[in-house]
Each structure stands twice: as structure tokens, then as C-alpha cells.
């Protein structure tokens, strides 16, 4: 990378982008650099590292705002001091992707990096309530705000979540936060097949006991199906007892109440720790839980894979042993398209290959709309070229 | 009487009415096309009844394919289209213009699929909000967003306005419970966005379609997240001597770590009106009333209410009464839900919808009562306290010359105040025409320009609900561009 731009303020960010736009110089946008799925080949990197700091925190209003380059850890710590948290359980992909650095707020939002609690608390897009960003022409834009109920104008906040920096460079984000539960319990079933595991998890998620994590990892006798309950202690104990009774048909239910153990278990699911340091491409596939088994079967016909299930079967992490990502991609994308859902290549086998698109739009019509949107936000096509599966001509 | 400006109807479109009518009839059948002024009367306005206009025609399609045919025809003739759910918008979101075709989705009201293990329901978008919950109730499920108009309002309208309700502190609003839509764009293309899975690929188009006020396309089907009902729920009533104290109590409850499903606030005038109307047993000698509801098993409810009561004690409530039965709970909610009807019996009113940071509650309430005195109009407040979404009801007399204008000015002042303290113009009703011209107070021209560019993508000719959301001057060149190309 030839040079790195590190604006100290939103105004400086805007003028740097304006300058790049006027000369048509492509930029690679970076937060902490921990979730880099692709490289754009741009010679200039723009890092939001120096746009850092919590700008507003009102615990009684359940609201926090932070500049884009603020380390995620700083936000998490500030919230924890008031007994609150980001409900969507942001994931940390450093081990999985073998990256270093400090995950930032802007990067986390751009990657829509939600963890296991997504099934109950929603994703990043469900907690983000306001953004400030700079578009591809160097204009500073704000959308949403600092209140959790806001339908004034279009909801561009959603659009910025998971846009991987291709529509604008975030400078500040505001979130709705929630009280951090004081107690966790994990119900564990041993040795279930993926099919049985989905059945057990669906039963738990269809119960009135507010299950907010449901994952399945490992194989054969070693397989563990995990279901998480959180809240006040008396309530967690009550629900754990009730749910354990409902799950009795699936085998003996172990109830884990140790906090350290539980934190470790769910961090390992959240960060897909079991795939870290192992060869092969890693795919993140979102399907309906009842299609999970069919997807695994279909993909397994052509590929040898390792699977981790989250979101009650609604999220499949696949590690393909195949060394050619095009072959793996074809099998996984075809099966996903057929069953309905989306597949994202999170970790290619080698260096990112142009021939494999990390993103595949739901349909040609959606691809077209997406491409036109990108052109509206970044007419010169300077942001993260090649990301999101299509390019805007320079 | 009306002061909100609407664009002048396009004479070319009006002159081609017979041709347009014939084309619509040929496409979907004459029985589903209305143009007789006596019959279009019902479509002249929505719940913002002060503004009315007969449309060119109304179509009531019976399928997504019908909607596509209609939009293709309207595109061809350059006819503006106003999408309509059940017409319950308080913001004028479904207000027609004389040169428009209203596309009502009320006949698209079927449940298409329910899937409990995957926890979703697929419906046609004209179904009412309450009928979605009714469809899954027997299995113990519900659809979470519950706007006050849920008996009548359509899911299509909920999606257009990103509607909320009383329980969104815990369950979120429409956008947080919407998994997919079938969207027909103005050129008649049918696009499936999202589906019964959590994350889509690429940009979150579903997220921008929701809340786009019918300006991107017409939603004909939706996939909605359904949730298992909690074992039970119980409200507690708390009365306080002042709004400030009640506001501080709300803040402390949130800080304590309890997450009630609802926290509703009523001020003195609202309490009295609701009590006289619904006989809900509200104390009438307090200045502020909170209804706080928690969910769970009986023991979980006891536990949470004990925590809430402990917090509330610090604020010396004059009344604190926990519901002791399902009948009492219904009664407590009956009073709150009757608020609009109760006010309607007393006077004409306009319902505002600004949101403020909850920390600004005492200041905003005080300022509002000062403004009420300045304007010489009554104002009553019922609102969702946990999320800062205010619903001041401004009382006026529609038969008294100048009163409605005074009321609108007062309303605008309130909304400007909401923005000044860090909030927004509308929390759940939408901008429509009502708040359109106030958008300048919340957004810069650049903030609005980028939003309009999104509309350019979905509706390049600006035919869908064109005179809404953005101030007329801001959208002028785009709407004008459309007229030129049509002519």
C-alpha cells in the first residue's frame, strides 16, 4: 500500500474524500483492519483510526454514540461500567481471519458483525439508530439520530450496516443499548445429529422462555447443542428448569450455570473459534433453520466440510476443505440459492481471488438496484472497489 | 382551510382520464377499478381528515400480478400513484392528488403460509395488523408491532411507515420484525427482497424499503417474524404529583436493568379524559400516570415488579396499584387505548408524534404547557415513555375560524422543539404531507439529497407518492423532470 490517509476529524475526512473523488483516486477504507475479506487493490488506504471517542452516553436513555474509529473494546467497557451492552453481541474475527489490530465501531457496523444473540435481539442494523458518514463526493451526511423511535425520512442507517464501506465512510454511529443480563445459563444436549439439533433448538426458540442463543457444534458423540437463557437469576433458574423438562425427549440436559464457562462457550460460538487456524475457505450461510440439514447434505455431496450452526440453525458456518474457492463457491452458492438464503465468503483459501465473488445478490433485479444505489452514493467509484460483488465504473 | 400545499394536478393526465380508465379496466377488470366520484369519496383522505382530494381513479387489485399491470399502465401514462393500505395514516401518507391513481391493497388480505419451527408468517400486505396476530394466536404466537390502529391498519401501511406501537421498547418496531417483502416497482417489475432467513446478501434493501412511505414501490406480500407469547403479562399503575417526577422514575427504572415491555405515560388532562371515557379506575388527582407492563411467568413478573416498585418508591408515588387480575389488566389498557377516542369526544384534535431523548422529558413537557397557554389551546399527552416517543394531542375547534391553523402552528412548534433537544419530527407515524415542510429543521439539503437519490433508483420518474416526505421546494426539480418526460 503506497500511502495511508488518517483524517483527524470528520471535516478532514470529507476534504480528503472530496480530493480523491476529484482526481478519481480509489480508496481502500479501513477501520481496525480485522475484517478484511477482500483487497481492492487501491494504492491509498483511508483509515478512520484517529476518529475516535465516545461522543454521547446516556445510560437512562439507553443510547451511546461513538466516532467510527473508536475501539469496540472502549465502547463495550464504557457500557459494562453502567451494566449495559450492545445487544447484538458483536463478533471478533481476528482469530478466524488471522488478522491483527483493534476492531472498531465503524468496521463492526460495516461488516454487520452480529453474534449468537441476533436471533432474539436482532443484528447491528436493529441497534444502530443514527449514522454520520461521508459519501463518495466528500459530502457529510447524517441519517437517523439519537432516539430509538424515528421514522423521519428514509432509513439509510440500515443501508450503511453491512455495506462494507462501499456507500460511504462512517464517521460516527449511535446505538440503542440494553441492560446487560446479570445471569446466564446454558442448556446442553450431547450427541445430537444436526437434524435433531435443529429440532431441539426450534422447540426451545418456540417456547415462551426467551432463549437468546442456540448453537450446535462438533460431530457424533462429541456434538453439543447449546441453548442460552439470560436475565435475573430467579427467572433464569425457573426458565432453565422448565425448558430442560421440555427438552427431555432429546436426551439428558446438562445445565451450565458457571459464568466463566458460559462466557467462554458463547465467545467460541460467536467468533467461530473452532475454525481458527485450520485450512480451507470459510463461508457464512444464512438460511431458514428447517433448511439447514438439506443445505449441509447438498453441499456435502461435492465438498468435504466442517459445520458450526448458530441462530438455531439459521446460520451455518462452513469450512470447506477444497482448495479451489471457485469449486467450493459454486457448490455452496447453488445450494443456498436453491433453498433460499445468502452465503458470504468470509475467508478465502489464499489471497482474495477475483474469480470468486464474496457476495452474491438474491436476484438479478436486486443486483441491479444495488449497483445503481452504489453509483448514487459513490458516483466516481472510489470506495473499496471490487467489494460487494460488483464495481462502479471509474 | 388547508394550508399544506399539494402540487398542481397535471392537466395532461387529467385530460387522458378516459384512456387511463379504459387501460386499467382492460388490465385488471372493470369491477376492480373505481372512478365514479361518489365511490372514490372513501379514498379522498386518510386519517388526516383535514386534507382531502378525489383521485383520478382507485384500483383494488387482487394479486401481485394485477399490481404490476396497474403500475406499468401508470408508468406509461405518467400518472402519479398513491399506494394505500387501510387509510389510517395520521400524516396524510395516503392523501391523493387529483391526477393520481390510488392503488389500494385491501383485497390482498390472505395469510399465505405460517411456519412455526422457523417462526415466520407470510401474508398478503393488505391484511390488518391484528389479523396477523390472530392467525397465529391459537399456537401461542403473536406479531409484535402493535400500533394503536392495529384493528384497522394494514401491514402494507405498517411497512411503508415503519410503524411502532406500545411494546417496541422490548420488541422493536416494524423494521425489526420484517424479514422479507414482495415489492412491485413503478415499472411493474416484481422484486423479492429478503425472505424467511435472518441475513440477506449485499445491501440491506429491506431496511430502506421499510419506512419509505410508499415511495419505492408497492409491497404486496410480506414475511414477518412471529414470536411465542410470554407466559403472562401484568401492568402496574403509578400516579405522581408532577410529570418531572414521573419522567425521573422512568429513567431510573431503565437504569435499574429491568426491561419492561411497555411504559406508557399520561399527563393530567389525558388521565381525566380517558377516565371519563373508559372508566378504567385511573386516579384523577395526579398530574402524571405511568402504566408499566412486564412479562413472564407469575414468579418472574413478581420479581420484576418488586424491582420496579422499589425504584418507584424513591419517587414517592401518590398511587401505585398492581393489576390483580386479567380483568383489571384489560381495564388498565382499555383506558390507555381509548385515549384518542376520549379526546375525540371532547374536541377536535391533532395528534403529534415527535420523539425526544428521554432525558429531555421534563423540559419538553414544561415547555409544551407554556406554549399551550401562549396559543390558548389545550394539549393532552399520552406517549411511550421508555422510548421518548411523544403523542401530544392538541385540542381545537374545527368550526372556529382560524383554530385549525393555530393548532397546526402549535404542532409545528412542538416538533421543532423535539428536534432542538436532539430528537426527531416523527417517531412512528411518518412524514407524509403533515411534517413534509418541517424536514428542513431536521436535515440539511445534502441529507435530503442523498435520500432522494435512493428514490431515484427505485422510481426514476418520481411517480410514486411524489409530493410526500420531502419539502416541495427540495423535490421540485425531480417532480418537474417527471412532468416534462410525461408530456
PDB file of C-alpha atoms in Angstrom, chain A residues 58-63 82-84 112 114 118-123 125-127 133 135 137 139-164 166-167 176-180 182 198 201-203 205-210 232-236 238-239 242 246 284-291 311-312 314-315 339-343 359-379 387-388 390, chain B residues 113 115-120 141 161-166 168-173 175-178 183 185 189-208 210-213 215-216 225 227-231 250-252 254-259 297-300 303-304 307 353 355-360 384 386-389 391 421-431 439 442-444 446-447 450-458 462 469-470 478:
ATOM      1  CA  UNK A  58     -26.906   8.415  28.368  1.00  0.00           C
ATOM      2  CA  UNK A  59     -27.487   5.168  30.250  1.00  0.00           C
ATOM      3  CA  UNK A  60     -31.029   6.189  31.266  1.00  0.00           C
ATOM      4  CA  UNK A  61     -31.902   6.778  27.616  1.00  0.00           C
ATOM      5  CA  UNK A  62     -30.185   3.530  26.539  1.00  0.00           C
ATOM      6  CA  UNK A  63     -28.169   5.489  23.982  1.00  0.00           C
ATOM      7  CA  UNK A  82     -23.160   1.001  33.642  1.00  0.00           C
ATOM      8  CA  UNK A  83     -24.403  -2.585  33.430  1.00  0.00           C
ATOM      9  CA  UNK A  84     -25.316  -2.265  29.746  1.00  0.00           C
ATOM     10  CA  UNK A 112     -22.793  -6.187  10.253  1.00  0.00           C
ATOM     11  CA  UNK A 114     -23.639  -9.749  14.902  1.00  0.00           C
ATOM     12  CA  UNK A 118     -29.069 -11.971  16.744  1.00  0.00           C
ATOM     13  CA  UNK A 119     -31.971 -14.427  16.837  1.00  0.00           C
ATOM     14  CA  UNK A 120     -33.526 -12.601  19.776  1.00  0.00           C
ATOM     15  CA  UNK A 121     -32.022  -9.099  19.876  1.00  0.00           C
ATOM     16  CA  UNK A 122     -31.523  -8.541  16.149  1.00  0.00           C
ATOM     17  CA  UNK A 123     -28.408  -7.604  14.239  1.00  0.00           C
ATOM     18  CA  UNK A 125     -28.910  -2.864  11.923  1.00  0.00           C
ATOM     19  CA  UNK A 126     -31.529  -3.359  14.635  1.00  0.00           C
ATOM     20  CA  UNK A 127     -29.495  -1.497  17.276  1.00  0.00           C
ATOM     21  CA  UNK A 133     -20.867   9.472   7.051  1.00  0.00           C
ATOM     22  CA  UNK A 135     -20.294   9.941   0.675  1.00  0.00           C
ATOM     23  CA  UNK A 137     -18.187  13.048  -3.308  1.00  0.00           C
ATOM     24  CA  UNK A 139     -20.310  15.356   1.405  1.00  0.00           C
ATOM     25  CA  UNK A 140     -21.030  14.910   5.100  1.00  0.00           C
ATOM     26  CA  UNK A 141     -24.389  13.207   5.610  1.00  0.00           C
ATOM     27  CA  UNK A 142     -26.369  12.419   8.716  1.00  0.00           C
ATOM     28  CA  UNK A 143     -29.264   9.996   8.968  1.00  0.00           C
ATOM     29  CA  UNK A 144     -31.322   8.722  11.862  1.00  0.00           C
ATOM     30  CA  UNK A 145     -30.349  10.287  15.158  1.00  0.00           C
ATOM     31  CA  UNK A 146     -30.077   9.519  18.845  1.00  0.00           C
ATOM     32  CA  UNK A 147     -33.638   8.443  19.598  1.00  0.00           C
ATOM     33  CA  UNK A 148     -34.765   4.855  19.200  1.00  0.00           C
ATOM     34  CA  UNK A 149     -38.087   5.622  17.528  1.00  0.00           C
ATOM     35  CA  UNK A 150     -37.505   7.664  14.430  1.00  0.00           C
ATOM     36  CA  UNK A 151     -39.171   7.362  11.046  1.00  0.00           C
ATOM     37  CA  UNK A 152     -38.210  10.806   9.766  1.00  0.00           C
ATOM     38  CA  UNK A 153     -37.039  10.307   6.185  1.00  0.00           C
ATOM     39  CA  UNK A 154     -35.583   7.147   4.719  1.00  0.00           C
ATOM     40  CA  UNK A 155     -33.664   4.770   6.955  1.00  0.00           C
ATOM     41  CA  UNK A 156     -30.175   4.980   5.485  1.00  0.00           C
ATOM     42  CA  UNK A 157     -28.785   3.706   8.786  1.00  0.00           C
ATOM     43  CA  UNK A 158     -29.834   0.202   7.754  1.00  0.00           C
ATOM     44  CA  UNK A 159     -28.214   0.621   4.383  1.00  0.00           C
ATOM     45  CA  UNK A 160     -24.865   1.562   5.925  1.00  0.00           C
ATOM     46  CA  UNK A 161     -24.866  -1.550   8.129  1.00  0.00           C
ATOM     47  CA  UNK A 162     -23.158  -4.336   6.229  1.00  0.00           C
ATOM     48  CA  UNK A 163     -22.246  -2.112   3.265  1.00  0.00           C
ATOM     49  CA  UNK A 164     -18.528  -2.757   3.804  1.00  0.00           C
ATOM     50  CA  UNK A 166     -18.816   0.902  -0.311  1.00  0.00           C
ATOM     51  CA  UNK A 167     -21.516   3.560   0.100  1.00  0.00           C
ATOM     52  CA  UNK A 176     -29.715   1.751  21.201  1.00  0.00           C
ATOM     53  CA  UNK A 177     -28.237  -0.343  24.017  1.00  0.00           C
ATOM     54  CA  UNK A 178     -29.829  -2.622  26.584  1.00  0.00           C
ATOM     55  CA  UNK A 179     -29.281  -3.705  30.173  1.00  0.00           C
ATOM     56  CA  UNK A 180     -26.694  -6.451  30.389  1.00  0.00           C
ATOM     57  CA  UNK A 182     -26.956 -10.458  35.267  1.00  0.00           C
ATOM     58  CA  UNK A 198     -32.272 -28.076  14.750  1.00  0.00           C
ATOM     59  CA  UNK A 201     -33.309 -25.650  19.034  1.00  0.00           C
ATOM     60  CA  UNK A 202     -36.554 -24.813  17.223  1.00  0.00           C
ATOM     61  CA  UNK A 203     -38.524 -26.244  20.092  1.00  0.00           C
ATOM     62  CA  UNK A 205     -36.929 -20.988  20.357  1.00  0.00           C
ATOM     63  CA  UNK A 206     -40.666 -21.608  20.047  1.00  0.00           C
ATOM     64  CA  UNK A 207     -41.018 -21.826  23.823  1.00  0.00           C
ATOM     65  CA  UNK A 208     -42.014 -18.819  25.911  1.00  0.00           C
ATOM     66  CA  UNK A 209     -38.683 -18.963  27.765  1.00  0.00           C
ATOM     67  CA  UNK A 210     -36.860 -16.298  25.772  1.00  0.00           C
ATOM     68  CA  UNK A 232     -32.307 -12.078  36.520  1.00  0.00           C
ATOM     69  CA  UNK A 233     -31.163 -15.123  38.443  1.00  0.00           C
ATOM     70  CA  UNK A 234     -34.527 -16.350  39.710  1.00  0.00           C
ATOM     71  CA  UNK A 235     -36.013 -16.039  36.265  1.00  0.00           C
ATOM     72  CA  UNK A 236     -33.114 -17.828  34.571  1.00  0.00           C
ATOM     73  CA  UNK A 238     -37.078 -21.001  36.544  1.00  0.00           C
ATOM     74  CA  UNK A 239     -36.827 -20.988  32.753  1.00  0.00           C
ATOM     75  CA  UNK A 242     -38.968 -25.564  32.508  1.00  0.00           C
ATOM     76  CA  UNK A 246     -39.460 -29.748  27.518  1.00  0.00           C
ATOM     77  CA  UNK A 284     -21.238 -17.738   6.429  1.00  0.00           C
ATOM     78  CA  UNK A 285     -24.594 -19.020   5.200  1.00  0.00           C
ATOM     79  CA  UNK A 286     -27.934 -17.656   6.399  1.00  0.00           C
ATOM     80  CA  UNK A 287     -30.902 -19.956   5.726  1.00  0.00           C
ATOM     81  CA  UNK A 288     -34.153 -20.920   7.376  1.00  0.00           C
ATOM     82  CA  UNK A 289     -33.436 -23.310  10.225  1.00  0.00           C
ATOM     83  CA  UNK A 290     -35.551 -26.013   8.624  1.00  0.00           C
ATOM     84  CA  UNK A 291     -33.320 -25.870   5.510  1.00  0.00           C
ATOM     85  CA  UNK A 311     -29.054 -18.946  15.335  1.00  0.00           C
ATOM     86  CA  UNK A 312     -30.972 -22.153  15.915  1.00  0.00           C
ATOM     87  CA  UNK A 314     -30.420 -20.180  10.761  1.00  0.00           C
ATOM     88  CA  UNK A 315     -26.702 -19.518  10.440  1.00  0.00           C
ATOM     89  CA  UNK A 339     -33.058 -23.383  -0.584  1.00  0.00           C
ATOM     90  CA  UNK A 340     -33.317 -19.625  -0.088  1.00  0.00           C
ATOM     91  CA  UNK A 341     -30.873 -17.530   1.886  1.00  0.00           C
ATOM     92  CA  UNK A 342     -27.480 -15.962   1.462  1.00  0.00           C
ATOM     93  CA  UNK A 343     -23.864 -17.104   1.508  1.00  0.00           C
ATOM     94  CA  UNK A 359     -21.234 -11.562  -2.263  1.00  0.00           C
ATOM     95  CA  UNK A 360     -23.983 -12.887  -4.460  1.00  0.00           C
ATOM     96  CA  UNK A 361     -27.153 -10.827  -4.844  1.00  0.00           C
ATOM     97  CA  UNK A 362     -30.519 -12.516  -4.258  1.00  0.00           C
ATOM     98  CA  UNK A 363     -31.545 -11.914  -7.872  1.00  0.00           C
ATOM     99  CA  UNK A 364     -30.563 -10.004 -10.974  1.00  0.00           C
ATOM    100  CA  UNK A 365     -33.110  -7.298 -10.113  1.00  0.00           C
ATOM    101  CA  UNK A 366     -31.598  -6.821  -6.687  1.00  0.00           C
ATOM    102  CA  UNK A 367     -28.120  -6.790  -8.163  1.00  0.00           C
ATOM    103  CA  UNK A 368     -29.203  -4.022 -10.498  1.00  0.00           C
ATOM    104  CA  UNK A 369     -30.817  -1.930  -7.753  1.00  0.00           C
ATOM    105  CA  UNK A 370     -27.732  -2.396  -5.577  1.00  0.00           C
ATOM    106  CA  UNK A 371     -25.391  -1.324  -8.300  1.00  0.00           C
ATOM    107  CA  UNK A 372     -27.455   1.783  -9.006  1.00  0.00           C
ATOM    108  CA  UNK A 373     -27.544   2.635  -5.317  1.00  0.00           C
ATOM    109  CA  UNK A 374     -23.807   2.362  -5.139  1.00  0.00           C
ATOM    110  CA  UNK A 375     -23.495   4.724  -8.066  1.00  0.00           C
ATOM    111  CA  UNK A 376     -25.684   7.277  -6.294  1.00  0.00           C
ATOM    112  CA  UNK A 377     -23.574   7.199  -3.136  1.00  0.00           C
ATOM    113  CA  UNK A 378     -20.190   6.923  -4.823  1.00  0.00           C
ATOM    114  CA  UNK A 379     -20.512   8.179  -8.409  1.00  0.00           C
ATOM    115  CA  UNK A 387     -16.238  -5.338  -2.820  1.00  0.00           C
ATOM    116  CA  UNK A 388     -19.900  -6.329  -2.653  1.00  0.00           C
ATOM    117  CA  UNK A 390     -19.825  -5.530  -8.443  1.00  0.00           C
TER     118      UNK A 390
ATOM    119  CA  UNK B 113     -48.104 -19.538   4.965  1.00  0.00           C
ATOM    120  CA  UNK B 115     -44.199 -21.791   9.723  1.00  0.00           C
ATOM    121  CA  UNK B 116     -43.817 -22.193  13.469  1.00  0.00           C
ATOM    122  CA  UNK B 117     -40.477 -24.042  13.681  1.00  0.00           C
ATOM    123  CA  UNK B 118     -38.870 -21.278  11.589  1.00  0.00           C
ATOM    124  CA  UNK B 119     -41.022 -18.663  13.354  1.00  0.00           C
ATOM    125  CA  UNK B 120     -42.398 -16.701  10.424  1.00  0.00           C
ATOM    126  CA  UNK B 141     -47.644 -16.859  18.896  1.00  0.00           C
ATOM    127  CA  UNK B 161     -44.333   3.968   7.721  1.00  0.00           C
ATOM    128  CA  UNK B 162     -42.211   1.574   9.779  1.00  0.00           C
ATOM    129  CA  UNK B 163     -44.953   1.621  12.407  1.00  0.00           C
ATOM    130  CA  UNK B 164     -44.295   1.099  16.073  1.00  0.00           C
ATOM    131  CA  UNK B 165     -46.636   0.600  18.986  1.00  0.00           C
ATOM    132  CA  UNK B 166     -46.705   0.367  22.735  1.00  0.00           C
ATOM    133  CA  UNK B 168     -41.425  -1.617  20.994  1.00  0.00           C
ATOM    134  CA  UNK B 169     -39.137  -0.942  23.928  1.00  0.00           C
ATOM    135  CA  UNK B 170     -38.699  -4.702  24.099  1.00  0.00           C
ATOM    136  CA  UNK B 171     -39.751  -5.949  20.670  1.00  0.00           C
ATOM    137  CA  UNK B 172     -38.737  -3.147  18.317  1.00  0.00           C
ATOM    138  CA  UNK B 173     -40.803  -1.645  15.506  1.00  0.00           C
ATOM    139  CA  UNK B 175     -38.379  -2.945  10.587  1.00  0.00           C
ATOM    140  CA  UNK B 176     -37.080  -5.175  13.382  1.00  0.00           C
ATOM    141  CA  UNK B 177     -39.805  -7.744  12.723  1.00  0.00           C
ATOM    142  CA  UNK B 178     -39.862  -7.748   8.926  1.00  0.00           C
ATOM    143  CA  UNK B 183     -42.156  -5.249  -3.937  1.00  0.00           C
ATOM    144  CA  UNK B 185     -41.616  -1.215  -8.632  1.00  0.00           C
ATOM    145  CA  UNK B 189     -41.162  -5.354 -12.022  1.00  0.00           C
ATOM    146  CA  UNK B 190     -41.783  -7.792  -9.155  1.00  0.00           C
ATOM    147  CA  UNK B 191     -38.807  -7.979  -6.795  1.00  0.00           C
ATOM    148  CA  UNK B 192     -38.427 -10.383  -3.884  1.00  0.00           C
ATOM    149  CA  UNK B 193     -36.362  -8.801  -1.131  1.00  0.00           C
ATOM    150  CA  UNK B 194     -35.244 -10.937   1.808  1.00  0.00           C
ATOM    151  CA  UNK B 195     -37.193 -13.968   2.954  1.00  0.00           C
ATOM    152  CA  UNK B 196     -37.661 -16.191   5.974  1.00  0.00           C
ATOM    153  CA  UNK B 197     -33.978 -16.130   6.938  1.00  0.00           C
ATOM    154  CA  UNK B 198     -32.011 -13.678   9.068  1.00  0.00           C
ATOM    155  CA  UNK B 199     -29.394 -12.100   6.826  1.00  0.00           C
ATOM    156  CA  UNK B 200     -29.588 -11.335   3.131  1.00  0.00           C
ATOM    157  CA  UNK B 201     -26.658 -10.866   0.790  1.00  0.00           C
ATOM    158  CA  UNK B 202     -25.482  -7.417  -0.148  1.00  0.00           C
ATOM    159  CA  UNK B 203     -27.114  -4.142   0.775  1.00  0.00           C
ATOM    160  CA  UNK B 204     -29.984  -4.071   3.237  1.00  0.00           C
ATOM    161  CA  UNK B 205     -32.642  -3.108   0.700  1.00  0.00           C
ATOM    162  CA  UNK B 206     -35.341  -4.380   3.035  1.00  0.00           C
ATOM    163  CA  UNK B 207     -34.144  -1.857   5.595  1.00  0.00           C
ATOM    164  CA  UNK B 208     -34.642   1.081   3.243  1.00  0.00           C
ATOM    165  CA  UNK B 210     -39.346  -0.258   5.261  1.00  0.00           C
ATOM    166  CA  UNK B 211     -40.253   3.316   6.155  1.00  0.00           C
ATOM    167  CA  UNK B 212     -40.006   4.618   2.591  1.00  0.00           C
ATOM    168  CA  UNK B 213     -43.637   5.801   2.769  1.00  0.00           C
ATOM    169  CA  UNK B 215     -42.210   5.954  -2.497  1.00  0.00           C
ATOM    170  CA  UNK B 216     -40.113   2.999  -3.706  1.00  0.00           C
ATOM    171  CA  UNK B 225     -41.222 -12.685  12.277  1.00  0.00           C
ATOM    172  CA  UNK B 227     -42.803 -14.704  18.432  1.00  0.00           C
ATOM    173  CA  UNK B 228     -44.011 -17.069  21.076  1.00  0.00           C
ATOM    174  CA  UNK B 229     -46.180 -15.295  23.581  1.00  0.00           C
ATOM    175  CA  UNK B 230     -44.729 -14.970  27.051  1.00  0.00           C
ATOM    176  CA  UNK B 231     -46.426 -16.976  29.780  1.00  0.00           C
ATOM    177  CA  UNK B 250     -38.962   6.166  34.023  1.00  0.00           C
ATOM    178  CA  UNK B 251     -35.236   6.905  33.725  1.00  0.00           C
ATOM    179  CA  UNK B 252     -34.469   5.111  36.982  1.00  0.00           C
ATOM    180  CA  UNK B 254     -34.472   1.743  32.799  1.00  0.00           C
ATOM    181  CA  UNK B 255     -31.185   2.238  34.639  1.00  0.00           C
ATOM    182  CA  UNK B 256     -32.102  -0.470  37.150  1.00  0.00           C
ATOM    183  CA  UNK B 257     -31.740  -3.117  34.450  1.00  0.00           C
ATOM    184  CA  UNK B 258     -35.394  -4.152  34.178  1.00  0.00           C
ATOM    185  CA  UNK B 259     -36.727  -4.028  30.642  1.00  0.00           C
ATOM    186  CA  UNK B 297     -44.233 -16.423  34.483  1.00  0.00           C
ATOM    187  CA  UNK B 298     -46.102 -15.285  37.613  1.00  0.00           C
ATOM    188  CA  UNK B 299     -42.933 -15.523  39.709  1.00  0.00           C
ATOM    189  CA  UNK B 300     -40.858 -13.700  37.108  1.00  0.00           C
ATOM    190  CA  UNK B 303     -39.727 -10.396  40.763  1.00  0.00           C
ATOM    191  CA  UNK B 304     -39.617  -7.672  38.108  1.00  0.00           C
ATOM    192  CA  UNK B 307     -37.725  -4.233  41.476  1.00  0.00           C
ATOM    193  CA  UNK B 353     -45.611  12.232  17.014  1.00  0.00           C
ATOM    194  CA  UNK B 355     -39.501  11.750  19.665  1.00  0.00           C
ATOM    195  CA  UNK B 356     -37.122  13.252  22.210  1.00  0.00           C
ATOM    196  CA  UNK B 357     -34.182  11.918  24.199  1.00  0.00           C
ATOM    197  CA  UNK B 358     -35.855  10.700  27.387  1.00  0.00           C
ATOM    198  CA  UNK B 359     -33.589  12.914  29.474  1.00  0.00           C
ATOM    199  CA  UNK B 360     -35.344  15.951  27.943  1.00  0.00           C
ATOM    200  CA  UNK B 384     -44.465   5.779  25.051  1.00  0.00           C
ATOM    201  CA  UNK B 386     -39.471   4.340  27.555  1.00  0.00           C
ATOM    202  CA  UNK B 387     -38.520   5.374  24.052  1.00  0.00           C
ATOM    203  CA  UNK B 388     -39.275   9.111  24.205  1.00  0.00           C
ATOM    204  CA  UNK B 389     -41.953   8.984  21.504  1.00  0.00           C
ATOM    205  CA  UNK B 391     -48.021  11.978  21.271  1.00  0.00           C
ATOM    206  CA  UNK B 421     -33.495  18.975  22.057  1.00  0.00           C
ATOM    207  CA  UNK B 422     -31.920  16.227  19.934  1.00  0.00           C
ATOM    208  CA  UNK B 423     -34.978  14.270  18.826  1.00  0.00           C
ATOM    209  CA  UNK B 424     -36.918  13.969  15.598  1.00  0.00           C
ATOM    210  CA  UNK B 425     -40.113  15.035  13.850  1.00  0.00           C
ATOM    211  CA  UNK B 426     -41.800  11.663  13.757  1.00  0.00           C
ATOM    212  CA  UNK B 427     -41.322   8.516  15.795  1.00  0.00           C
ATOM    213  CA  UNK B 428     -43.843   6.201  14.183  1.00  0.00           C
ATOM    214  CA  UNK B 429     -46.479   7.987  12.106  1.00  0.00           C
ATOM    215  CA  UNK B 430     -44.269   9.018   9.211  1.00  0.00           C
ATOM    216  CA  UNK B 431     -43.673  12.337   7.493  1.00  0.00           C
ATOM    217  CA  UNK B 439     -37.900  18.403   7.224  1.00  0.00           C
ATOM    218  CA  UNK B 442     -34.004  18.179  10.936  1.00  0.00           C
ATOM    219  CA  UNK B 443     -31.999  17.705   7.748  1.00  0.00           C
ATOM    220  CA  UNK B 444     -29.629  19.697   5.599  1.00  0.00           C
ATOM    221  CA  UNK B 446     -27.448  17.363   1.406  1.00  0.00           C
ATOM    222  CA  UNK B 447     -29.018  14.953   3.920  1.00  0.00           C
ATOM    223  CA  UNK B 450     -28.878  11.574  -0.769  1.00  0.00           C
ATOM    224  CA  UNK B 451     -32.256  10.217   0.352  1.00  0.00           C
ATOM    225  CA  UNK B 452     -33.889  11.442  -2.845  1.00  0.00           C
ATOM    226  CA  UNK B 453     -31.152   9.734  -4.840  1.00  0.00           C
ATOM    227  CA  UNK B 454     -32.311   6.475  -3.304  1.00  0.00           C
ATOM    228  CA  UNK B 455     -35.800   7.193  -4.593  1.00  0.00           C
ATOM    229  CA  UNK B 456     -34.253   7.965  -7.992  1.00  0.00           C
ATOM    230  CA  UNK B 457     -33.037   4.353  -8.075  1.00  0.00           C
ATOM    231  CA  UNK B 458     -36.381   2.770  -7.274  1.00  0.00           C
ATOM    232  CA  UNK B 462     -40.878  10.136  -9.327  1.00  0.00           C
ATOM    233  CA  UNK B 469     -41.825  13.271   2.710  1.00  0.00           C
ATOM    234  CA  UNK B 470     -39.596  15.951   1.143  1.00  0.00           C
ATOM    235  CA  UNK B 478     -37.314  15.850  -9.634  1.00  0.00           C
TER     236      UNK B 478
END
